[in-house]
């Protein structure tokens, strides 16, 4: 009888340790390692059980095996065991159900010693129960009981007398618990004293589902549940995401049960076919191709897909959705229904609406979906046609009938469902099998047609199943009273060979593999290649008998082959015969000369029997050849015996006979092949499947006889030594060798007389070597086919890495055995064919010309070396002339082996996307080089399309070149680079971090001054406040403000239309993207162009798509009549900016005097005061009020002239040529030749710059990362707690932040630093003073400022706080200026939050484990978001305040409610920039969080 349990398996860290990347050995505690199958029952060699799935160890420990310094800790949740179910789907569609418990277990002592793992280390281990029955609860209960037996101090959870070894309990349970008969049996069994049961429902009931459907309906709302149901039904590719492995399994199984009686296509398979796969949320999918994949995020109740999922048609959708709402939300559905005694009027609502979710809910849910299928497939059986062999469903007729009944055209969802594999399988298989007798769909349709209760189709549950009790006779037997306890999960008893193999692996790992002749382990002989290990366990007499049997067998074979050789016809060639080849193999492959001596003895016996020795000439030659081989073999054997006699002193194990491998049967075929190539391909495929590589040994075209081809093993023949004498004498190049072993295998293909047909004949089917366990590494077997070469060529052009090319080829052909070396060689050959002998510069010029690039260069006439090189894509030139308002320029380095700086010029489209204009390699960063580049850029642009703004950093040579070539263009300087220069030069002048941060805050306020008056006021404030730091003030004024303030201060930059581009960030981003794809700083011009061209092509595709989206897609937020003239006429980016200004205008009634008009002057868009007037007058935004930059939604230019011609220039050149002397004509022709035939250029790349000083390094630096800037070095030296900069700078490792556990765990990752202050009762005010740049000792100033704030706006705060008494209490609390503050004078929040935000015009974030709130100013108009100052105050340990520093994109808590109730109307704009961050905070905490986000909370409940 079959058992419930198929296997008990233990997975974890095996003796052969490998990392997830495949590296052998132990590489530290922070590395993850591959899991291995450690133990199992039944054992692996059990004949009645198939082996467990090979991927089981990877599935049960998907993240790999991790090492730990400690084990289970009852105070640390992260150390607790983890339990989860898994479902695996095999190739035939059958499912395997696995229950797992993963836990930390001590590392085995022998493994720790062999790999030098730190003592007392722990590693992940997982125990599993495997079953074919979907009984999840029983599997989990049984496994948890076994786990408790092992690790509980008292043994079992229910038994204090654990008297059997754990593996004995496992063995009895797996071997003796039978499968229950569906609907009849209930099997009871015990693990020690814990009683467990399992049963299966009857076949006429719904399929067995031993799971709860509650997780499915709790993770997804009704609409998303229906979307997922439809996607599964239509066999879409589905990816479930969750941070809980159990949830992935339960949800996938639940949804598969909901589509009964149809089955899900394929589960858990990564293929382009339909699949459903679960993936942990921690796995990054950004690099995966997700086209067409339905991604279901269970944590956030979100479904995303790139392909539309057709909805369920009406009225079926409403009916299905209504039934689900009644089940899941009965109180909502029936909220308007009176709850009184109204007969049966309330029976339509489920009576268990308020009960906890149970099996009744599961059944009701499954029945709802079954009724849905009964509805949409009404009368479907009338359209099933029996063809005699199978059933066929008439889809078109059914759809027409449904269209008539619903009065609607065929719905896409129904059409796709009827074409799905699940429905076709149902029609073809289910209706033809015994399952049709239990088809609940048909029964339900019949019951509904007869008006019966639908639930009546289910079998009655009144019949009690028969109880089958399985008892362990060994439990409870009194004996020695032994009690088994374990400090780790025990290993099963290993067999001798398993233990030996384990020791050998560990010995090899520890570098002490010395088992041949070991004194400590004489039972561990060394195994020689080709030897028979079976003879090692035989006695001398048994070994002699075995040898005699082998000798007799060889002699019998030789006699038969000899007689058949003599009987060959006169037309047969003995040397090509099967008999000759087999005899030859027996002689050559014989280690002891038995074959050779046996052949001579065979001839001698034949002569003694009366044979006269008559042979044909061909037979005589064959015998002579065989006797010669026999003699040579005999000599070789004698020498080998002498060597073995000498070796016997070192190794007492005798060498048995080497075995031949007979492949005659697999290559014997009567098949007629249509061509020579077909025959060769067949032979190679047969050889590959059997572990051999077949090559062409000889080919005969058949001029005087039939054409033939001789095929042999790649190891046939012998190695021919090189003519080099030194190599012959043993001084051959290191690492070289041969695989030739004179293998006799040979088959012949012969062309037949008819057409081009061929037949095959086996000459010798024997190999004298073992089959290859894998063909990887056999160069001939790994050759690429023509189709694979095409794939390689295409992928190489598309910059695919070699390893990814190899993976793609292997995905196309599962039998491919190519290696990385094959790919490298093929790529090299492809490159040679592509370049066709052209030099690097010739190939570059050829590609630039073919792709219609505009290219200029300057070279050194003395040596033809390139000095400067400029190129631009034709589409980029069109974009340049269409969007010429703003250009950003910046140089980057480490992009080429010549160490030339690369000037990258980028622009901005109307859709706010960056596009590359041109790339310029410069000989040096001098004015001359930059001027040449600017002149070439100028020549690409129309006269009336010159840039308004060019943004650069302070590269003086580039600035001068821009001024010379573009005199009317405004040259802005990058604000970001300026701020970093200030940091690099001034930070060292400040002794305290607080003062430095305050200085930088004042500098930022100065830079963002909105007008010149404000600038002068802020400048005076900065020079006054920091007069004690004259070096810093002098640097910012003399180095930046005096000479360049018009180029970066907002008071001046906001007067030019820079479209929001006041930094070179776009160019920096383009640099980073280019370097990621370059991958190396040692590439040449041609390889760099390949990367650049590919990036530009993709860039242009995205830009064109953004144009089309702006034209054809109208966002819902722009359906307002205000945007009527703009929809589809301007870019969506401009609409979004206008919308932000509209919100600002509607929330704050802005007049022209306070508007600032930045939107108009800097962006060319309507500003707030213009929009206010339009809204008041009820008019739409006119299209003319939007700058033409935003109205351009293509790259076409109207200024292109169609009359361009070069006829005058050609005529002038011809005249010059005619007037020149011979030398002049040659020079002119050379110039024209280079222009007409770019691929024939004589230009050469620059000479590589060599480091003249120091010892040359043997290692080439391939990194494209730039060297750290001065500001990064300063930051790393002065602020070790600052976030990582753009370039990696080695800084001291950050310490764990103090008080970090006093904040909600969801936001801890966003906290960058926590600064403690003195705990003297003034800690809250000390923290605020430090955050404002006053220093911690400025706490008295803060108290006084807040007192002044409270007294100045006394009446308003009386309304906010609710009473005069509360205001008086706050004034009293603030009035304490003593060195120590008592409890009643401490800072209190949320009261002080409003005061601080209003007094200092800042955004205050309050964080604690109990309450989190954000406070905004009450009375001021919100400035630009970049000018906002946000500080964070932390309340820790219920008695102390600290300074908290968060990252710039961190979520922030909701705004305090009193702010909305008591703020001025003008302050409404403060909230707008923080709405997304507040929503992110709410999503992080969820609805069940214990953290309060209101101003009043009940402390008794917390």
JSON list of C-alpha atoms in Angstrom, two decimals, residues 99 165 235 270 335 499 611 617 660 702 728 740 815 1024 1134 1165 1176 1191 1203-1204 1396 1432 1465:
[
{"chain": "A", "resi": 99, "resn": "UNK", "atom": "CA", "xyz": [6.55, 20.98, 4.52]},
{"chain": "A", "resi": 165, "resn": "UNK", "atom": "CA", "xyz": [16.23, 7.21, 18.45]},
{"chain": "A", "resi": 235, "resn": "UNK", "atom": "CA", "xyz": [-3.03, 31.23, -18.50]},
{"chain": "A", "resi": 270, "resn": "UNK", "atom": "CA", "xyz": [10.60, 30.05, -15.58]},
{"chain": "A", "resi": 335, "resn": "UNK", "atom": "CA", "xyz": [-25.85, 47.59, 6.17]},
{"chain": "A", "resi": 499, "resn": "UNK", "atom": "CA", "xyz": [31.40, 7.77, 5.22]},
{"chain": "A", "resi": 611, "resn": "UNK", "atom": "CA", "xyz": [42.26, -25.72, -41.44]},
{"chain": "A", "resi": 617, "resn": "UNK", "atom": "CA", "xyz": [45.31, -11.21, -50.05]},
{"chain": "A", "resi": 660, "resn": "UNK", "atom": "CA", "xyz": [35.90, -1.84, -23.24]},
{"chain": "A", "resi": 702, "resn": "UNK", "atom": "CA", "xyz": [34.60, 8.56, -54.88]},
{"chain": "A", "resi": 728, "resn": "UNK", "atom": "CA", "xyz": [60.10, 16.10, -27.84]},
{"chain": "A", "resi": 740, "resn": "UNK", "atom": "CA", "xyz": [44.50, 10.85, -28.09]},
{"chain": "A", "resi": 815, "resn": "UNK", "atom": "CA", "xyz": [22.28, 19.55, -25.51]},
{"chain": "A", "resi": 1024, "resn": "UNK", "atom": "CA", "xyz": [27.79, 89.32, 10.17]},
{"chain": "A", "resi": 1134, "resn": "UNK", "atom": "CA", "xyz": [4.95, 70.99, -18.88]},
{"chain": "A", "resi": 1165, "resn": "UNK", "atom": "CA", "xyz": [5.11, 78.60, -18.55]},
{"chain": "A", "resi": 1176, "resn": "UNK", "atom": "CA", "xyz": [-11.22, 83.89, -11.72]},
{"chain": "A", "resi": 1191, "resn": "UNK", "atom": "CA", "xyz": [4.98, 72.66, -27.78]},
{"chain": "A", "resi": 1203, "resn": "UNK", "atom": "CA", "xyz": [17.75, 73.01, -52.19]},
{"chain": "A", "resi": 1204, "resn": "UNK", "atom": "CA", "xyz": [21.07, 72.01, -50.67]},
{"chain": "A", "resi": 1396, "resn": "UNK", "atom": "CA", "xyz": [8.91, 75.69, 17.06]},
{"chain": "A", "resi": 1432, "resn": "UNK", "atom": "CA", "xyz": [13.84, 65.90, 13.01]},
{"chain": "A", "resi": 1465, "resn": "UNK", "atom": "CA", "xyz": [-4.90, 80.75, 4.67]}
]
